[in-house]
mmCIF file of C-alpha atoms in Angstrom:
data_model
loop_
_atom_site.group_PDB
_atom_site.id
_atom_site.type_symbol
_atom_site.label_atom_id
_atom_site.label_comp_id
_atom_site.label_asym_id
_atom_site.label_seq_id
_atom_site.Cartn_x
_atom_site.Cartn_y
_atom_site.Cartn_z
ATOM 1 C CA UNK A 28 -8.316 22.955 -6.595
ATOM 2 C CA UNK A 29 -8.616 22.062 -2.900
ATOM 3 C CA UNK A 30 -10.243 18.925 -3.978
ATOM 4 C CA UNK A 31 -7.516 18.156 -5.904
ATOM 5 C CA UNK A 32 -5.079 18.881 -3.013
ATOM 6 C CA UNK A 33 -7.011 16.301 -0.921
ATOM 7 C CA UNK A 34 -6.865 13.486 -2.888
ATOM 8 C CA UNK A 35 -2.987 13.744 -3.738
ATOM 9 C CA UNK A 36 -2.157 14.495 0.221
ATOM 10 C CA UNK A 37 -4.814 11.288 0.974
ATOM 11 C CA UNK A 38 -6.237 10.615 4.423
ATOM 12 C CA UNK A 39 -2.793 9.723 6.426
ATOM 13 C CA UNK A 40 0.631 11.530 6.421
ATOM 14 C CA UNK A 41 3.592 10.974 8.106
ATOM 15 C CA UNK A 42 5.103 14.943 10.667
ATOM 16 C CA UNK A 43 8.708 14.467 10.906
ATOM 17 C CA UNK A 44 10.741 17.123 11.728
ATOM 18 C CA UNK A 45 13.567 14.488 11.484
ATOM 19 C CA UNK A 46 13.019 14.416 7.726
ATOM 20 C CA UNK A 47 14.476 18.107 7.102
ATOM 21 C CA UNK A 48 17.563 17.168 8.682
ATOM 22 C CA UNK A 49 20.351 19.652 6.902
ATOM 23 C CA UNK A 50 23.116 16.994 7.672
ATOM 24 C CA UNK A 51 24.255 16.136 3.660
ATOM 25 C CA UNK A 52 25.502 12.385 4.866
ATOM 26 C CA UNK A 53 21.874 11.687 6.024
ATOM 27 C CA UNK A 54 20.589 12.540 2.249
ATOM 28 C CA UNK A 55 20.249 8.715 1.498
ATOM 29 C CA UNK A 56 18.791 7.502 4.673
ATOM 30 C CA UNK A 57 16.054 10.267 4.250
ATOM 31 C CA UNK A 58 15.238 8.959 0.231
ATOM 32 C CA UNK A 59 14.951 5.793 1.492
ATOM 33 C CA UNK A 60 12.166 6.799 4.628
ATOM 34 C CA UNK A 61 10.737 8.882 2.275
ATOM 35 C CA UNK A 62 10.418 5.950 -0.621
ATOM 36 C CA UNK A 63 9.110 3.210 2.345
ATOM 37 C CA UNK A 64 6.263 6.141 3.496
ATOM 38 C CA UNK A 65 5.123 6.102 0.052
ATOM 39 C CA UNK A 66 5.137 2.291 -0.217
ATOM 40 C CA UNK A 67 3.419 1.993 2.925
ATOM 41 C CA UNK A 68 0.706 4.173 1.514
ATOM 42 C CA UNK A 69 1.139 7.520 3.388
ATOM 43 C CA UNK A 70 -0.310 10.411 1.067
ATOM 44 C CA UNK A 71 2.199 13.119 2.608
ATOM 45 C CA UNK A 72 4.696 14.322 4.341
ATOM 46 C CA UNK A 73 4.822 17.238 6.570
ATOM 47 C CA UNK A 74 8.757 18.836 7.098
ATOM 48 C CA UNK A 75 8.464 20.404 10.923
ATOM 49 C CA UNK A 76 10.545 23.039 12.104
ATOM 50 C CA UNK A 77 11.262 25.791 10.201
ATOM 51 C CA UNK A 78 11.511 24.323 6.840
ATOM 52 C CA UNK A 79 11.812 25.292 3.065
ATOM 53 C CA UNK A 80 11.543 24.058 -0.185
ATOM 54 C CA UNK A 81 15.074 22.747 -0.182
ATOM 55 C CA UNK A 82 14.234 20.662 2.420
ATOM 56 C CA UNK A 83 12.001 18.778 0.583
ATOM 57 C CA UNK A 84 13.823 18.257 -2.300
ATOM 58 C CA UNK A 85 15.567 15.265 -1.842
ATOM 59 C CA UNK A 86 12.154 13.479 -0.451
ATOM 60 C CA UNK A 87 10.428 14.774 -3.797
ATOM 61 C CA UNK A 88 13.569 12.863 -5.659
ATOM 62 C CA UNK A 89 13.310 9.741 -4.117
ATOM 63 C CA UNK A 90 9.655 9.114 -4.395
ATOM 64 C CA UNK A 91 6.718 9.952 -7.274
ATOM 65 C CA UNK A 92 3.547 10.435 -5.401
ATOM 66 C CA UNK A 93 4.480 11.819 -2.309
ATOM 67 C CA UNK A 94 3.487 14.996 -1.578
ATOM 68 C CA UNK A 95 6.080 17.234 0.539
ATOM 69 C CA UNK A 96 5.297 20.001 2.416
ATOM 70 C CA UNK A 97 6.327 22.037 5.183
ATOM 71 C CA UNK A 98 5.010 22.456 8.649
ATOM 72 C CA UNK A 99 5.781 24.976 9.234
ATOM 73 C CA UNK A 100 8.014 27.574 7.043
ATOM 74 C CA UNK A 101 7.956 30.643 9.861
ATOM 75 C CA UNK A 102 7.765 34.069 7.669
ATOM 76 C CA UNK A 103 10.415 34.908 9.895
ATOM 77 C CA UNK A 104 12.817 32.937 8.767
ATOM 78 C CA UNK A 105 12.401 33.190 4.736
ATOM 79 C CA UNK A 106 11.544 36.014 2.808
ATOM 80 C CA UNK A 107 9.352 35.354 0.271
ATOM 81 C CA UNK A 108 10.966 36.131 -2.584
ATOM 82 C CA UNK A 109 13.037 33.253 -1.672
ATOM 83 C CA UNK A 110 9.876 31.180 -0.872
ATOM 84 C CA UNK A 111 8.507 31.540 -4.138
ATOM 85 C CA UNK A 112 11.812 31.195 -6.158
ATOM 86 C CA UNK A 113 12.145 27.562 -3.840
ATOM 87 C CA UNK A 114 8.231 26.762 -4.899
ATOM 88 C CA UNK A 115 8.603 27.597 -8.726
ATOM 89 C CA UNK A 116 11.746 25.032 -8.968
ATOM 90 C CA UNK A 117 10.364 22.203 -6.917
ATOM 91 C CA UNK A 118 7.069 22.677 -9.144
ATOM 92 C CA UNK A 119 8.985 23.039 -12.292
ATOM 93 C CA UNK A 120 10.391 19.775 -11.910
ATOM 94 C CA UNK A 121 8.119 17.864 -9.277
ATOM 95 C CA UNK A 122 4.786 19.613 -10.625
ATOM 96 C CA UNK A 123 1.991 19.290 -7.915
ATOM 97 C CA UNK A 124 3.350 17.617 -5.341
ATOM 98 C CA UNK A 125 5.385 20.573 -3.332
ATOM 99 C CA UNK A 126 3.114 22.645 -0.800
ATOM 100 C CA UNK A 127 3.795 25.477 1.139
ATOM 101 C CA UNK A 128 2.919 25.412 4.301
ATOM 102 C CA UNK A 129 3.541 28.819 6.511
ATOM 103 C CA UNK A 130 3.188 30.159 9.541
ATOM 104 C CA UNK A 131 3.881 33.284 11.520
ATOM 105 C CA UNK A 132 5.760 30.796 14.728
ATOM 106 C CA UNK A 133 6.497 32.399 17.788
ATOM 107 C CA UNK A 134 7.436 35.521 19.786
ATOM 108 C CA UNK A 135 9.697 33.555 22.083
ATOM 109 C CA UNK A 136 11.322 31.979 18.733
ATOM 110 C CA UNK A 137 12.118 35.336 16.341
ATOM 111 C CA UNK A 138 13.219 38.736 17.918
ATOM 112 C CA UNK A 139 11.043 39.796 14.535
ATOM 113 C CA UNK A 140 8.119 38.990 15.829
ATOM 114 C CA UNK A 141 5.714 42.036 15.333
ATOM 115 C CA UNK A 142 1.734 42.617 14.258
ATOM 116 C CA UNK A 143 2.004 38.679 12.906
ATOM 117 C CA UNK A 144 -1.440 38.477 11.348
ATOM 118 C CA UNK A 145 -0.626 41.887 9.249
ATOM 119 C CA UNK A 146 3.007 40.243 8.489
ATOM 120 C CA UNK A 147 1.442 36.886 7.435
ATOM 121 C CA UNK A 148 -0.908 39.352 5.074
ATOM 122 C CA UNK A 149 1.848 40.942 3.472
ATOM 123 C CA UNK A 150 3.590 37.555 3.197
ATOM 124 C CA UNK A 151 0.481 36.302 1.098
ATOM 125 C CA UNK A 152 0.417 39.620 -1.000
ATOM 126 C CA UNK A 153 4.396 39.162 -1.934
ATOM 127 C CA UNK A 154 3.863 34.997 -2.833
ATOM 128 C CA UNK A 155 0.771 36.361 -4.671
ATOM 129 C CA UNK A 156 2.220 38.976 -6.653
ATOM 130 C CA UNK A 157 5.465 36.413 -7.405
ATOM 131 C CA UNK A 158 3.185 33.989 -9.026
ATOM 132 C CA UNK A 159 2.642 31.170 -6.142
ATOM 133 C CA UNK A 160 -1.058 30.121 -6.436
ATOM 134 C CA UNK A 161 -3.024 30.884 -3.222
ATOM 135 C CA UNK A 162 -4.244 26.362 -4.214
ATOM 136 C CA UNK A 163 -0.468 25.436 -2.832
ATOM 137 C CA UNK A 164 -0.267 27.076 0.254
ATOM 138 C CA UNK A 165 -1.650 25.891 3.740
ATOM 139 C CA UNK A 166 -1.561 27.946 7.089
ATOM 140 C CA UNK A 167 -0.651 26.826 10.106
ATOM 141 C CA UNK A 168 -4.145 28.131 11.775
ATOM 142 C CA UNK A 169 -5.597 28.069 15.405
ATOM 143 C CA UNK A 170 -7.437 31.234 15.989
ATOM 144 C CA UNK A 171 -10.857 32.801 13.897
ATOM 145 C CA UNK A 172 -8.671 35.290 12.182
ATOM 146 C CA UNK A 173 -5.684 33.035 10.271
ATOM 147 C CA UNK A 174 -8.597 30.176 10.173
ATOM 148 C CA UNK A 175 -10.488 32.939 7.913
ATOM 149 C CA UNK A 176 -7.251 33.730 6.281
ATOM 150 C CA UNK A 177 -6.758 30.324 5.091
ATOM 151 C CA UNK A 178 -9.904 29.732 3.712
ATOM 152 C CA UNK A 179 -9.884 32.839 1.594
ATOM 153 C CA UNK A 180 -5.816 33.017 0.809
ATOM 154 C CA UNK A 181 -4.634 29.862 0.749
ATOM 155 C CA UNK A 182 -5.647 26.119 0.121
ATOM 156 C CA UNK A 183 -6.833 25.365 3.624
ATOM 157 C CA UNK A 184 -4.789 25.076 7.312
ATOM 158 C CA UNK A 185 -2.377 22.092 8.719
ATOM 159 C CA UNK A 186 -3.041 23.423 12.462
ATOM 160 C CA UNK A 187 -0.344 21.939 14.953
ATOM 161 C CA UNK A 188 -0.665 20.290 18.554
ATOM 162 C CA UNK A 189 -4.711 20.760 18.002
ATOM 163 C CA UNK A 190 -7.678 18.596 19.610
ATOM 164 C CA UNK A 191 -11.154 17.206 17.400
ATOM 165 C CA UNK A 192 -12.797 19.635 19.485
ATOM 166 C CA UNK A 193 -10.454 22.531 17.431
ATOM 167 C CA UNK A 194 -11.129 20.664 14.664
ATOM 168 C CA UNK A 195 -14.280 20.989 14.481
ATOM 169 C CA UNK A 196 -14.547 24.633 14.813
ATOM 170 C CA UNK A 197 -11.498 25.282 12.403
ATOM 171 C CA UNK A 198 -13.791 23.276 10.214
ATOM 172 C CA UNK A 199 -17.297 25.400 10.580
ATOM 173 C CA UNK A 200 -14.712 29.001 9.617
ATOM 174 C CA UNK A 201 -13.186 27.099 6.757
ATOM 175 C CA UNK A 202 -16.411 25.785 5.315
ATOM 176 C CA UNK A 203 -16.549 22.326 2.943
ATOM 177 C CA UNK A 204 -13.640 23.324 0.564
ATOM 178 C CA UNK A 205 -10.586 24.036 2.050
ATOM 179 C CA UNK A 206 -8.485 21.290 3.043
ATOM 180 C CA UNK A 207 -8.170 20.563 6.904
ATOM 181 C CA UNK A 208 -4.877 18.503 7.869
ATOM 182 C CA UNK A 209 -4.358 18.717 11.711
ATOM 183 C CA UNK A 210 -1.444 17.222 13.206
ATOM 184 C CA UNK A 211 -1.803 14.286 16.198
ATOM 185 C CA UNK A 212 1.223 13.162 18.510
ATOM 186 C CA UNK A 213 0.951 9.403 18.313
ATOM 187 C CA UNK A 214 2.792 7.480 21.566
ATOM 188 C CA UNK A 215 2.701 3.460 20.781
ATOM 189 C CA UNK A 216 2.942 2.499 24.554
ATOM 190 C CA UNK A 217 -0.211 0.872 26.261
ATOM 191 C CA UNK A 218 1.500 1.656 29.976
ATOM 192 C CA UNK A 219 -0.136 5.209 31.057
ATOM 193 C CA UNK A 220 2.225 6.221 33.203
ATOM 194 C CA UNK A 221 5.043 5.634 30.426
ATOM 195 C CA UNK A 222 2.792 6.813 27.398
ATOM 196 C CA UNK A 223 2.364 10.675 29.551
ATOM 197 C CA UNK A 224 5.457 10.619 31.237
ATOM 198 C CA UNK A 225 7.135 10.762 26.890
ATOM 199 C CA UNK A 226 4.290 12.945 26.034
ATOM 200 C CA UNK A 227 4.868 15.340 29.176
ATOM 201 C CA UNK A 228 8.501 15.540 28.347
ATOM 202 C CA UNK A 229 7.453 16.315 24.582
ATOM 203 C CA UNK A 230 4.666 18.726 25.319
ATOM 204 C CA UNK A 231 7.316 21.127 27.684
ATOM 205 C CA UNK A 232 8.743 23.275 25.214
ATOM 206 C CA UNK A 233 4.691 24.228 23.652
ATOM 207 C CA UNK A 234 3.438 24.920 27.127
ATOM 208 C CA UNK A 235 5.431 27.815 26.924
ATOM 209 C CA UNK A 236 4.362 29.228 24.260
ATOM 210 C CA UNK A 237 1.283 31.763 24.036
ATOM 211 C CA UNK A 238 0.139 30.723 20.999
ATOM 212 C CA UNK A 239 -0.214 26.881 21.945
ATOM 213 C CA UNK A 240 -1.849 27.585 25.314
ATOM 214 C CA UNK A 241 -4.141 30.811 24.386
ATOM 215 C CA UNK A 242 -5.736 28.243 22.201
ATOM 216 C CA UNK A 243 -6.071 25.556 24.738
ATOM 217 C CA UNK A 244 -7.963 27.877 26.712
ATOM 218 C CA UNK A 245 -9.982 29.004 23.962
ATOM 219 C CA UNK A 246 -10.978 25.238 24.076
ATOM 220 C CA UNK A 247 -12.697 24.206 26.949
ATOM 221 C CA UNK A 248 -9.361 23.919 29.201
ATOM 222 C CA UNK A 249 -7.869 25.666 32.012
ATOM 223 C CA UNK A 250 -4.921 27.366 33.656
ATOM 224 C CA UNK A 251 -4.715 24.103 36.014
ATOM 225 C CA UNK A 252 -4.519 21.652 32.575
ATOM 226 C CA UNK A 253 -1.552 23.346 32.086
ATOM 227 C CA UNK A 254 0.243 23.600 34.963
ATOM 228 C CA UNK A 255 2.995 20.841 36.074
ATOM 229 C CA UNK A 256 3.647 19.664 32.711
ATOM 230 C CA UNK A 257 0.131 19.924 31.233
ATOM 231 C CA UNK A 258 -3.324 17.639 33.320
ATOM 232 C CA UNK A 259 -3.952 13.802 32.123
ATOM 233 C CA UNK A 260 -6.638 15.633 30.789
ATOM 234 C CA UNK A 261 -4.422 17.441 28.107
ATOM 235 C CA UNK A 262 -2.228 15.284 27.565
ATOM 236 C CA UNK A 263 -4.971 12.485 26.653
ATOM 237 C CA UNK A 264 -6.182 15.011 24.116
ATOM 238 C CA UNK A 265 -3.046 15.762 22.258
ATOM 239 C CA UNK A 266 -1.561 13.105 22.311
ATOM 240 C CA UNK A 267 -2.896 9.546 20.992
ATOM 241 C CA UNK A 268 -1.508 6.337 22.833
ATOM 242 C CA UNK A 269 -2.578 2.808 23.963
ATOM 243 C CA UNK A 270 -3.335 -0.067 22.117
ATOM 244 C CA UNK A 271 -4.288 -0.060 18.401
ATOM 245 C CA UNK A 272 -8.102 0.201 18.797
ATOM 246 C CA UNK A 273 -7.333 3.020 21.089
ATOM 247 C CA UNK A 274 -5.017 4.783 18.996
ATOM 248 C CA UNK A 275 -7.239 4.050 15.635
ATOM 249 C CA UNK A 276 -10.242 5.571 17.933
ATOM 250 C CA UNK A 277 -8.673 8.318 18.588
ATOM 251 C CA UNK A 278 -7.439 9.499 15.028
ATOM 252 C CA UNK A 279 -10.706 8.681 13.789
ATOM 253 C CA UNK A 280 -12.399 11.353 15.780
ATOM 254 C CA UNK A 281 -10.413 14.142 13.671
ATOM 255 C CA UNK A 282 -12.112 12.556 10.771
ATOM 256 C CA UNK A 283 -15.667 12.992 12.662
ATOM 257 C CA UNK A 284 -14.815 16.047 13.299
ATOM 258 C CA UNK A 285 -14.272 17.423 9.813
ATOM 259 C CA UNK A 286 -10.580 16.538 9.204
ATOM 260 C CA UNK A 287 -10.090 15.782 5.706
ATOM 261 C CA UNK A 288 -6.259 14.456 6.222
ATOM 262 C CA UNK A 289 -4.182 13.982 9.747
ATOM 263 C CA UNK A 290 -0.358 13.948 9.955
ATOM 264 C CA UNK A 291 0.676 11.903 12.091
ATOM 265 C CA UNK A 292 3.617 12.512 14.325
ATOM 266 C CA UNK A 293 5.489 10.063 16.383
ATOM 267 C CA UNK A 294 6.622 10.683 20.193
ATOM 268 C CA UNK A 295 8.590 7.748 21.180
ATOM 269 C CA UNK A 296 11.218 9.388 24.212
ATOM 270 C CA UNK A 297 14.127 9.168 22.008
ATOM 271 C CA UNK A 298 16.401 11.715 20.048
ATOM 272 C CA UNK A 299 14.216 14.441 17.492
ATOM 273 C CA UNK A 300 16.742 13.535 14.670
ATOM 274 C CA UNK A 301 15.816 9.639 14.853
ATOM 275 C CA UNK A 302 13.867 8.098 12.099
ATOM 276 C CA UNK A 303 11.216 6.111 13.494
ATOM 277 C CA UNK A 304 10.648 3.701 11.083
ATOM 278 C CA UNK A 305 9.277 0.903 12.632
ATOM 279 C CA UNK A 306 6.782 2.651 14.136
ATOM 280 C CA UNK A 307 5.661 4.439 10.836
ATOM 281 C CA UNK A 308 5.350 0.584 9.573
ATOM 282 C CA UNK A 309 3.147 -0.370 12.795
ATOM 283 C CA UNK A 310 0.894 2.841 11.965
ATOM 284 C CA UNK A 311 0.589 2.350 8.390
ATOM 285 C CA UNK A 312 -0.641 -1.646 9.305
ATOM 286 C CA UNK A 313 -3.084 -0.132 12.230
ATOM 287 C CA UNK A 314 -4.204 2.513 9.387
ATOM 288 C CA UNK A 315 -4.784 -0.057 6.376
#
């Protein structure tokens, strides 16, 4: 069924945690972003924060290919009982086009936060036993263990703030099947010294957290990338700015690297709760 979650997700999706806004006057202005993604031809789109199935309701309303999922719902936050129970009603009446996208977050986020892989387990073994199908679940995967966890227990991994170098080794422990959907921070600004002074600002709040930087230095970087707001280095290899060639180059080499799909998340210096639209229109003409 993984093949079947790749072609309705496509190649391109749209990461907005701006899209899960709970503000119930802004229920209009997100149906109409999330009817223009799916005109401009984006496959998905991925609900960041902490988000549930409610969130993506009103997206799943508006539109009739899009497929909706979240990135990422911390186990925290939900139980699954009330996972599942959000799941079976989006797929009762938006069938195949809700996924569930978890992850396990952070300790610095959730006083819970205890033995996460074992939690993340359990988490699996309660969805399973309430009927949600391992084929509509992702993970949000960086390390061997929850890489191997979404290749046998759920559809495949959406891993966050990730390089093609990551890529490519979540790829060789999830084998051909599963789908791979890593996200990239896209900066449309051709200046350098504006492009990582936005990113730099953006990338603050993951630099301190374990989880982010354990697996940077699992990757080839070092303690000196990310000091003082993260090297050029880093910052040129999470985040994807400069002119169109530039930025098409450097999606691409997910794709090289085994990415089946890559969400694609906007860093433009301005407020977290503003629709970029224009600049999803600029990527979707770069992308066609």
């Amino acid at each position: 069924m993984s093949d079947t979650l790749k072609e309705s997700v496509g190649r391109y999706g749209v990461w907005s945690a701006a899209l899960r806004s709970e503000d119930p006057t802004r229920r209009a202005e997100l149906a109409e972003a999330a009817a223009e993604l799916e005109q401009l031809g984006y496959g998905a789109v991925w609900l960041g924060g902490s988000s549930a199935p409610r969130h993506a309701a009103p997206l799943l309303e508006a539109t009739s290919t899009l497929t909706v999922g979240t990135s990422i719902q911390s186990i925290w936050q939900y139980e699954a009982a009330e996972s599942a129970a959000g799941y079976a009603g989006l797929e009762s009446s938006h069938p195949g086009r809700f996924v569930l996208g978890l992850g396990v977050s952070h300790a610095k986020l959730t006083d819970q936060y205890r033995r996460p892989y074992s939690a993340l387990v359990a988490y699996l073994d309660a969805l399973d036993e309430a009927g949600v199908p391992a084929d509509r679940r992702l993970l949000a995967a960086l390390g061997p263990r929850s890489l191997e966890l979404a290749r046998d227990r759920a559809a495949g991994s959406i891993p966050y703030l990730v390089t093609p170098e990551h890529t490519a080794y979540a790829r060789e422990i999830l084998g051909e099947s599963p789908l791979l959907a890593p996200e990239l921070k896209v900066v449309l600004e051709t200046d350098a010294a504006r492009a990582r002074a936005v990113s730099r600002d953006y990338l603050a709040m993951y630099l301190a957290l374990p989880n982010y930087t354990n697996n940077f230095l699992r990757h080839g970087f070092t303690e000196e990338d990310l000091a003082d707001g993260g090297s050029d280095r880093l910052v040129d290899a999470v985040f994807a700015w400069g002119d169109e060639t530039t930025i098409s180059t450097r999606i691409n080499a997910f794709f090289a690297a085994g990415a089946d799909h890559v969400a694609l998340q906007v860093v433009d210096g301005g407020n977290r709760d503003h629709l970029p639209r224009e600049a999803w229109r600029r990527l979707a003409s770069l992308l066609a």
